[in-house]
XYZ file of C-alpha atoms in Angstrom:
652
model
C 106.642 103.878 48.512
C 108.332 101.127 50.788
C 105.591 98.254 51.952
C 106.547 98.268 55.126
C 105.207 101.477 55.971
C 101.823 100.183 55.839
C 103.062 97.336 57.796
C 103.969 99.379 60.162
C 100.342 101.149 60.267
C 98.490 98.108 60.637
C 100.668 97.422 63.549
C 99.912 100.484 65.252
C 96.414 100.564 64.692
C 95.862 97.163 65.942
C 97.835 98.623 68.773
C 95.522 101.381 69.446
C 92.604 99.018 68.839
C 93.739 96.711 71.774
C 95.057 100.147 73.934
C 91.418 101.766 73.996
C 89.829 98.662 75.577
C 87.140 101.042 77.133
C 87.446 104.001 74.323
C 86.324 102.502 70.959
C 87.939 104.288 67.957
C 84.207 103.999 65.956
C 82.539 106.749 64.833
C 79.861 105.277 62.485
C 76.379 104.504 63.724
C 76.259 100.624 63.795
C 73.389 98.230 64.100
C 72.528 97.443 67.790
C 72.624 93.825 69.372
C 70.216 91.679 70.610
C 72.011 91.810 73.869
C 72.378 95.997 73.556
C 68.917 96.508 72.536
C 67.901 94.701 75.459
C 70.221 96.676 77.723
C 69.028 99.765 76.576
C 65.729 99.131 76.568
C 66.147 98.359 80.162
C 68.181 101.558 80.729
C 64.830 103.604 79.295
C 62.699 101.714 81.581
C 64.250 102.718 84.915
C 64.844 106.401 83.335
C 60.996 106.653 83.638
C 60.785 105.634 87.207
C 63.993 107.497 88.707
C 63.901 111.262 90.059
C 65.129 113.738 88.181
C 68.968 113.541 90.208
C 68.794 109.979 89.715
C 68.270 110.734 85.544
C 72.337 111.652 85.619
C 73.433 108.790 86.052
C 71.034 106.721 83.965
C 71.953 109.116 81.064
C 75.415 108.380 81.615
C 74.861 104.790 81.288
C 73.238 105.072 78.333
C 75.706 107.562 77.055
C 78.577 105.025 77.595
C 76.468 102.405 75.712
C 75.880 104.290 72.552
C 79.947 105.440 72.823
C 80.511 102.370 70.207
C 77.421 102.396 68.316
C 76.631 106.103 67.693
C 78.789 108.958 68.639
C 75.567 111.625 68.148
C 73.306 109.535 70.386
C 75.703 109.172 73.000
C 76.493 112.995 73.242
C 72.901 113.373 73.213
C 72.694 111.527 76.089
C 76.129 112.942 77.932
C 74.666 116.671 77.482
C 71.846 115.470 79.294
C 73.211 114.192 81.931
C 75.365 116.687 82.096
C 72.627 119.249 82.328
C 70.753 117.555 85.118
C 73.774 116.635 87.198
C 74.636 120.495 86.912
C 70.859 121.247 88.274
C 71.085 119.129 90.677
C 74.547 119.779 91.924
C 75.081 115.970 91.528
C 79.240 116.559 90.895
C 79.921 112.586 90.678
C 77.755 112.329 87.591
C 78.929 115.651 86.240
C 82.430 114.425 86.289
C 81.278 111.259 84.897
C 79.269 113.091 81.756
C 82.238 115.373 81.040
C 84.664 112.074 80.676
C 82.236 110.398 78.537
C 82.051 113.562 76.168
C 85.828 113.555 76.277
C 85.728 110.086 75.074
C 83.398 110.665 72.529
C 85.304 113.510 71.327
C 88.829 111.742 70.879
C 86.856 109.316 69.041
C 85.960 111.316 66.372
C 89.289 112.938 66.248
C 88.611 116.216 68.151
C 91.541 115.886 70.577
C 91.582 119.594 71.500
C 87.989 119.704 72.970
C 88.472 115.554 74.311
C 91.393 117.536 76.318
C 89.277 120.257 78.150
C 86.422 117.507 78.609
C 88.979 115.295 80.657
C 90.180 118.289 82.640
C 87.368 119.718 83.308
C 85.964 116.413 84.541
C 89.671 115.957 86.475
C 88.982 118.834 88.606
C 86.005 117.763 89.841
C 87.214 114.487 90.806
C 90.093 116.060 92.347
C 87.479 118.341 94.735
C 85.841 115.444 95.749
C 88.644 113.129 96.534
C 87.855 110.337 94.051
C 90.541 108.288 93.525
C 88.677 106.062 91.374
C 87.572 108.764 88.956
C 90.806 110.428 89.366
C 92.507 107.322 88.493
C 90.337 106.549 84.948
C 90.676 110.303 83.806
C 94.563 110.292 83.650
C 94.105 106.556 81.962
C 92.014 108.628 79.242
C 94.692 111.283 79.101
C 97.332 108.867 78.769
C 95.329 107.604 75.812
C 95.201 110.948 74.504
C 98.575 112.367 74.941
C 99.887 108.836 73.515
C 97.593 109.513 70.389
C 99.438 112.808 69.944
C 102.883 111.377 70.428
C 103.518 113.574 73.664
C 104.756 110.103 75.109
C 106.374 112.049 78.562
C 102.780 113.065 79.481
C 100.959 109.800 78.650
C 103.799 108.035 80.959
C 103.049 110.630 83.659
C 99.589 110.426 83.346
C 99.297 106.407 83.482
C 101.530 106.315 86.363
C 99.487 108.521 88.298
C 96.480 106.023 87.483
C 98.585 103.072 88.177
C 99.493 104.373 91.311
C 95.892 104.856 92.593
C 94.821 101.460 91.282
C 97.647 100.160 93.004
C 96.572 101.731 96.717
C 93.095 100.235 95.618
C 94.698 96.930 94.785
C 92.130 96.753 91.696
C 94.234 93.940 90.165
C 92.421 94.103 86.549
C 92.840 97.860 85.708
C 96.582 97.696 87.047
C 97.246 95.229 84.234
C 95.636 97.319 81.722
C 97.509 100.376 83.023
C 100.939 98.166 82.705
C 99.336 97.215 79.061
C 99.085 101.176 78.283
C 102.261 101.764 79.733
C 104.058 99.114 77.380
C 102.291 100.146 74.039
C 104.160 104.164 74.713
C 107.233 102.307 75.048
C 106.829 100.503 72.168
C 105.938 103.549 70.186
C 109.432 104.887 71.662
C 110.836 101.933 70.330
C 112.129 101.267 73.975
C 111.432 97.579 73.319
C 112.846 96.089 76.610
C 110.801 98.547 78.931
C 107.686 97.447 76.780
C 108.491 93.643 77.261
C 109.076 94.465 80.841
C 105.147 96.054 81.205
C 103.340 93.562 78.690
C 104.882 90.492 81.103
C 103.709 91.984 84.165
C 100.229 92.540 83.017
C 99.953 89.360 81.448
C 100.748 87.590 84.804
C 98.134 89.551 86.525
C 95.701 88.492 84.024
C 96.295 84.795 84.131
C 95.701 85.237 88.055
C 92.484 86.929 87.131
C 91.748 84.436 84.475
C 90.891 86.837 82.191
C 91.057 85.671 79.061
C 89.942 88.039 76.907
C 92.660 90.283 77.979
C 95.172 87.412 78.021
C 94.170 86.950 74.085
C 94.609 91.133 73.666
C 98.202 90.746 75.521
C 99.632 88.335 73.784
C 98.771 89.835 70.532
C 100.467 93.069 71.775
C 103.425 90.909 72.810
C 103.814 89.670 69.171
C 103.330 93.205 67.832
C 106.242 94.171 69.721
C 108.209 91.315 69.149
C 107.562 91.475 65.459
C 108.700 95.341 65.549
C 111.776 94.450 67.505
C 112.630 91.961 64.290
C 112.102 88.926 66.466
C 109.446 87.215 64.104
C 109.545 83.678 65.844
C 108.861 84.776 68.945
C 106.222 87.043 67.657
C 104.383 84.423 65.559
C 104.396 81.804 69.195
C 102.781 84.973 71.031
C 99.894 86.069 67.908
C 99.346 81.712 67.526
C 98.381 81.820 71.582
C 96.512 85.040 70.853
C 94.853 83.234 68.001
C 94.031 80.216 70.159
C 92.210 81.928 72.870
C 90.346 84.424 70.552
C 89.239 81.516 69.194
C 87.953 79.832 72.491
C 86.202 82.675 72.984
C 84.757 82.811 69.559
C 85.858 86.835 69.370
C 85.842 87.291 65.620
C 87.355 90.553 65.649
C 90.137 89.661 67.840
C 90.433 86.639 65.433
C 90.368 88.671 62.148
C 93.011 91.056 63.693
C 95.648 88.228 65.014
C 95.301 86.207 62.025
C 96.089 89.633 60.122
C 99.306 89.942 62.412
C 100.633 86.313 61.595
C 100.156 87.159 58.013
C 102.493 89.923 58.312
C 105.140 87.876 60.338
C 105.015 85.322 57.255
C 105.174 88.318 54.605
C 108.103 89.763 56.529
C 110.156 86.366 56.194
C 109.217 85.152 52.741
C 106.021 82.638 53.306
C 104.152 84.542 50.957
C 101.647 81.760 50.740
C 100.704 81.635 54.271
C 100.883 85.217 54.270
C 97.971 84.984 52.070
C 96.197 82.322 53.476
C 96.115 84.097 57.081
C 95.141 87.705 55.248
C 92.119 85.750 53.610
C 91.035 84.284 56.796
C 90.820 87.606 58.724
C 88.721 88.880 55.848
C 86.372 86.443 56.037
C 85.713 87.554 59.468
C 85.994 91.000 59.015
C 83.675 91.262 56.171
C 80.923 90.217 58.617
C 81.953 92.387 60.885
C 82.011 95.418 58.052
C 85.190 96.504 59.860
C 86.469 98.404 56.485
C 89.658 100.344 58.152
C 91.348 96.846 58.567
C 89.953 95.158 55.778
C 91.488 98.031 53.672
C 94.899 97.411 55.149
C 94.905 93.823 54.756
C 93.992 94.859 51.009
C 96.931 96.920 50.495
C 99.043 93.785 52.375
C 97.587 91.330 49.899
C 98.773 93.804 47.028
C 102.186 93.553 48.568
C 102.613 89.787 48.223
C 101.426 89.852 44.337
C 103.673 92.754 43.735
C 106.811 90.615 45.173
C 106.003 87.963 43.456
C 105.707 90.265 40.434
C 102.229 89.586 39.612
C 101.662 93.354 39.163
C 97.996 92.958 37.750
C 97.092 91.706 40.770
C 98.816 93.557 43.292
C 97.252 96.498 41.338
C 93.795 95.273 41.919
C 94.166 94.946 45.654
C 95.865 98.232 46.143
C 92.906 99.988 44.204
C 90.621 97.850 46.442
C 92.394 99.194 49.349
C 92.360 102.851 48.040
C 88.393 102.389 47.848
C 88.060 101.104 51.492
C 90.435 104.118 53.005
C 88.948 106.270 54.921
C 88.890 109.219 53.002
C 89.357 111.690 56.354
C 92.726 109.530 57.062
C 94.798 111.644 54.767
C 97.876 109.994 55.683
C 96.265 105.936 54.754
C 95.262 107.959 51.280
C 98.132 109.036 50.269
C 99.853 105.888 51.126
C 97.326 104.278 48.935
C 97.842 106.488 45.710
C 101.697 105.702 46.098
C 101.160 102.240 45.947
C 99.083 102.673 43.109
C 101.801 104.850 41.490
C 104.477 102.509 42.105
C 102.386 99.628 40.827
C 101.712 101.476 37.476
C 105.504 102.203 37.033
C 106.529 98.900 37.471
C 103.749 98.300 34.175
C 105.324 100.901 32.295
C 102.522 102.859 32.560
C 104.587 106.334 33.431
C 101.662 108.710 32.834
C 98.867 107.288 35.192
C 101.483 106.664 37.670
C 102.883 109.882 37.613
C 99.187 111.099 38.260
C 99.033 109.022 41.165
C 101.949 110.068 43.002
C 101.439 113.661 41.998
C 98.178 113.255 44.168
C 100.031 111.415 46.955
C 102.133 114.311 47.054
C 99.734 116.863 47.186
C 97.969 115.352 50.014
C 101.036 114.627 51.966
C 102.452 118.716 51.165
C 98.888 119.966 52.081
C 98.408 118.334 55.491
C 102.496 118.282 56.085
C 102.499 114.779 56.659
C 106.509 114.281 57.235
C 108.655 111.456 57.461
C 109.183 107.853 55.595
C 106.259 108.036 53.555
C 106.878 111.657 52.936
C 110.443 110.849 51.246
C 109.157 108.049 49.847
C 107.056 110.033 47.499
C 109.723 112.503 46.496
C 111.917 109.519 45.426
C 109.538 107.117 43.733
C 108.522 110.414 41.307
C 112.158 111.348 41.145
C 112.687 107.780 39.961
C 109.901 107.672 37.803
C 110.985 110.966 36.000
C 114.186 109.505 35.137
C 113.016 106.526 33.550
C 110.773 109.223 31.634
C 114.148 110.399 30.773
C 112.759 113.980 31.908
C 116.145 114.350 34.309
C 115.734 117.900 34.970
C 112.302 117.537 36.908
C 113.906 114.048 38.326
C 116.667 116.244 39.722
C 114.103 118.807 41.014
C 112.261 115.936 43.008
C 115.433 114.308 44.485
C 116.989 117.491 45.791
C 113.143 117.560 47.516
C 114.079 114.352 48.637
C 117.317 114.549 50.347
C 116.248 118.017 51.874
C 113.577 116.206 53.173
C 115.464 113.743 54.471
C 117.971 115.788 56.210
C 115.267 117.254 57.793
C 113.793 114.111 59.533
C 117.158 113.025 60.001
C 117.988 116.302 62.445
C 114.579 115.984 64.042
C 115.079 111.910 64.562
C 118.559 112.926 65.628
C 117.326 115.600 68.305
C 114.589 112.813 69.598
C 117.008 110.512 69.943
C 118.950 112.899 72.229
C 116.210 113.760 74.030
C 115.191 110.261 74.325
C 118.492 109.732 75.635
C 118.725 112.660 78.100
C 115.312 111.279 79.164
C 116.281 107.915 79.898
C 119.463 109.254 81.740
C 117.460 111.597 83.859
C 114.781 108.946 84.762
C 117.961 106.629 85.763
C 119.248 109.189 87.629
C 116.165 109.696 89.218
C 115.810 105.658 89.975
C 119.179 105.729 91.600
C 118.107 108.726 93.930
C 114.603 106.676 94.670
C 116.883 103.514 95.139
C 119.061 105.452 97.406
C 116.723 107.153 99.159
C 114.763 104.297 99.615
C 117.887 102.373 101.021
C 118.611 104.956 103.245
C 114.473 105.149 104.345
C 114.992 101.288 105.069
C 118.352 101.971 107.459
C 115.974 104.761 109.077
C 113.420 102.340 109.517
C 115.957 99.663 110.797
C 117.502 102.282 112.855
C 113.942 103.118 114.377
C 112.678 99.575 115.085
C 116.027 99.123 116.827
C 115.211 102.163 118.983
C 111.749 100.876 119.627
C 112.750 97.578 120.582
C 115.921 99.413 122.826
C 112.657 101.572 124.174
C 110.505 98.513 124.765
C 112.694 96.650 126.413
C 113.932 99.211 128.749
C 110.775 100.062 129.793
C 109.902 96.629 130.576
C 113.138 96.365 132.435
C 111.661 99.397 134.305
C 108.678 97.871 134.880
C 110.276 94.917 136.536
C 112.443 97.297 138.351
C 109.497 99.103 139.746
C 107.693 96.010 140.749
C 110.820 94.240 142.054
C 111.492 97.891 144.175
C 107.656 97.747 145.588
C 107.542 94.628 146.158
C 110.698 95.012 148.547
C 109.129 98.267 149.793
C 106.074 95.900 150.697
C 108.442 93.180 152.292
C 110.624 95.580 154.388
C 107.516 97.358 155.530
C 106.141 94.210 156.467
C 109.219 93.360 158.274
C 109.434 96.860 159.939
C 105.510 96.006 161.307
C 106.696 92.685 162.639
C 109.713 94.085 164.567
C 107.272 96.698 165.811
C 105.073 94.122 167.441
C 108.232 92.492 168.725
C 109.292 95.824 170.549
C 105.779 96.192 172.002
C 106.111 92.233 173.367
C 109.477 92.601 174.894
C 108.374 95.766 176.531
C 105.213 93.574 177.729
C 107.677 90.463 179.265
C 110.740 92.726 179.852
C 110.689 92.732 183.583
C 109.153 89.536 184.191
C 111.656 87.819 182.117
C 114.612 88.180 184.473
C 112.464 86.627 187.069
C 111.372 83.801 185.556
C 115.033 82.945 184.702
C 116.356 83.288 188.275
C 113.359 81.072 189.252
C 114.030 78.342 186.600
C 117.770 78.322 187.660
C 117.163 78.445 191.489
C 114.947 75.126 190.490
C 117.592 73.317 188.601
C 119.947 73.764 191.169
C 117.741 72.335 194.086
C 116.979 69.316 191.620
C 118.978 65.950 192.731
C 122.327 65.075 191.528
C 120.957 61.891 190.010
C 118.718 64.019 187.923
C 122.445 65.225 186.010
C 122.389 62.499 183.709
C 118.921 63.154 182.524
C 119.241 66.952 181.821
C 122.559 66.202 180.093
C 120.912 64.396 177.608
C 118.298 66.736 176.886
C 120.955 69.353 175.965
C 120.999 70.564 172.279
C 123.316 68.778 169.711
C 124.810 72.206 169.604
C 126.571 72.306 172.332
C 128.456 69.053 172.408
C 131.554 70.290 171.443
C 131.784 71.987 174.667
C 130.593 69.179 176.849
C 134.152 69.435 178.038
C 133.811 72.377 180.117
C 134.737 72.037 183.596
C 131.452 74.027 184.918
C 129.004 71.514 186.071
C 125.234 72.190 185.315
C 124.656 74.106 188.507
C 127.440 76.513 187.799
C 126.643 77.085 184.433
C 122.968 77.853 184.981
C 124.353 80.241 187.678
C 126.473 81.667 185.227
C 124.032 81.979 182.549
C 121.794 83.605 185.131
C 124.226 86.332 185.984
C 124.928 86.718 182.376
C 121.181 87.615 181.800
C 121.475 89.817 184.605
C 124.366 91.633 183.621
C 122.729 92.264 179.802
C 118.966 92.669 180.580
C 119.304 94.756 184.212
C 122.890 96.517 184.002
C 122.399 96.749 180.272
C 126.706 96.176 180.124
C 126.228 96.181 176.239
C 125.616 99.965 175.798
C 129.541 99.979 176.949
C 131.370 101.114 173.567
C 134.617 99.283 174.548
C 133.150 96.104 176.017
C 134.890 92.928 175.261
C 134.874 89.504 176.648
C 137.615 90.021 178.723
C 136.011 93.138 180.560
C 132.933 91.331 181.012
C 134.195 88.402 182.557
C 136.028 90.125 185.285
C 132.469 91.736 185.983
C 131.013 88.551 186.433
C 133.978 87.354 188.637
C 134.576 84.181 185.959
C 137.224 83.614 183.197
C 136.945 84.445 179.656
C 136.942 80.710 178.734
C 133.629 79.901 180.935
C 131.946 82.943 179.480
C 132.461 82.106 175.909
C 131.590 78.578 176.416
C 128.126 79.116 178.403
C 127.253 81.783 175.673
C 127.830 79.137 173.079
C 126.421 76.000 174.411
C 123.250 78.286 175.639
C 122.571 81.082 172.697
C 124.377 79.259 169.924
C 126.431 82.603 169.528
C 129.934 84.380 170.019
C 130.403 86.990 172.214
C 130.511 89.724 169.675
C 126.815 88.610 167.918
C 125.445 87.936 171.505
C 126.491 91.526 172.428
C 125.439 93.088 169.207
C 121.886 91.379 169.743
C 120.913 93.155 172.676
C 122.272 96.092 171.419
C 120.167 95.766 168.115
C 117.074 95.336 170.378
C 117.486 97.840 172.302
C 118.136 100.215 169.199
C 115.053 99.207 168.078
C 112.934 100.032 170.845
C 114.600 103.425 171.009
C 113.367 104.087 167.029
C 110.371 102.776 167.940
C 109.706 105.440 170.847
C 108.283 108.828 169.935
C 110.562 110.527 172.381
C 113.458 109.121 170.519
C 112.539 110.528 167.033
C 114.664 113.523 167.996
C 117.850 111.831 168.101
C 120.175 110.892 165.089
C 121.257 107.145 164.364
C 124.755 107.879 165.055
C 123.593 109.037 168.611
C 121.212 106.110 168.946
C 123.962 103.665 167.642
C 126.571 104.882 170.170
C 123.895 105.011 173.294
C 123.354 101.371 172.712
C 127.475 100.289 172.726
C 127.965 100.412 168.714
C 131.324 102.278 167.753
C 130.243 103.491 164.644
C 127.046 104.490 162.521
C 128.282 101.978 159.607
C 128.511 98.929 162.267
C 125.319 99.566 163.686
C 123.350 99.539 160.240
C 125.103 96.515 159.443
C 124.201 94.761 162.370
C 120.692 96.167 162.330
C 120.274 94.850 159.166
C 121.269 91.535 159.878
C 119.110 91.002 163.226
C 115.706 92.865 161.457
C 116.254 92.339 157.859
C 115.988 96.465 157.292
C 118.066 99.162 157.582
C 117.572 101.468 161.014
C 116.840 104.626 159.227
C 113.755 102.732 156.928
C 112.341 101.162 160.408
C 112.275 104.575 161.811
C 110.483 106.111 158.514
C 108.088 102.984 158.366
C 106.954 103.264 162.302
C 106.596 107.052 162.139
C 104.369 107.233 159.170
C 102.291 104.378 160.417
């Protein structure tokens, strides 16, 4: 049988030992260390003090402590925890106990029971919405599915667990899950995917400065590159793992890594270096009494001597490997028998060789072991019969070899086709997810854009409302001020004309000699009219007439009034009237007339009795030709529109 079968077995065993960081493969009772004894004694003391409900938790902790020590004791404690948790309706500890029972059954090879316990535990954790519990059990299910070569379900369970740990930001478990996923991809010969997951896990463990896990995962990377055919890269990672395990003084990990380094040297033909590392590994493992790996290493040493044609030494180590092999492991026993049989063939002892090879075939046939190992059995025994000149029997076994080879080939082809289909579906789904994520990002960008637009619009509306409120407030203030002006005007309207007439009479009686002094007090704006032919006395007489015509006669109410008609009414010419209005009031004739009209309109709008009239009626009653001209003039003079003024005054 080909010796690389045993090497591959070593890799798989090592991978699963590393995978099961929280689930040991040990089933035999082991002696307690001082630290373990101390911890267990402490838990037993706590057990005496806690109430019945609290005992379930302590029993579960005790069971976990015994998982790697004694399966029987671990089961007893787990069952006691389950019993008490059920009685006290402590669902969380009930789920915990079921999970532990699943671990123990998995360790003892009872996968069916393990699966049942895991499912019961998971159902309780689901009902409790206990994310940590759900993640934990999915991880255990992933390990179980991986052991059963159900890689699809293994990845499914691992990814569920990984997603929860990411939500919880549990970096240590995230890294552990990535490592487990990497092992599955490695088992599927998808080395690139395995490498990606291992490297991601390694980065996290470096962040956490978890040296023990760094040592384990670098060892796993070494296994990956070794299977990948990258011996130098494998050796580099193994050496990294060995250095860290030596710092940690972890003898079991040191032995595992030394064994793997030996396998690299065996592959590249450096037998002395391989033997040196195998021997060093055995020294550690003899101390730890780790028989399964010791058996494999003895087999590897036998393989070295067989390659060097030292068949007697090879036979010694193969037999030693067989003696140490767990007889419950049919495949390992069959392989060991095959190696012994082939070595006897090379020594020329055909009858003894035939006995061992037939025993190997009997075991593989009885437990339906298929694959390279079983095919090699038939091929090796066919070759042996050929050497014994029994061509008929040789042909019989050779035909069985080819039949089995075709069967395995077809299964392998089917598996590869399924893997290609799975990979295609995965890539297709990944593309769909990527497209959905892209669309989601675009939708998010569009949503953000709309939110920004709505916020901007809202701010603009608020600003506009504030501006509008302030404008209304300002306009109302203007309206009230205008209303106060109207009241004041009504009070002084009658006395104003008399005061102006008396003032002008006084000016006329003033001596002519004071004219110069009077002229010096004229406003600067009147200088451009100083060339007027009127004397100051004439000017003031004309001012008096203009004021009287406006305030007494209310000539401004004449819609068609112009400066020429106004001048005729005053028995003077147009130029004099224009000059006097400009010099005295700093306005042209139109603005002067409109000011009186607006004042009168404002007075009417303030009068309750005038509320029944329209703006157009009021406009015409005070002399404006149209509503629009009236509104424009009113706003210029008062700062607000007539309608707003009327509404504000009415409300107040």
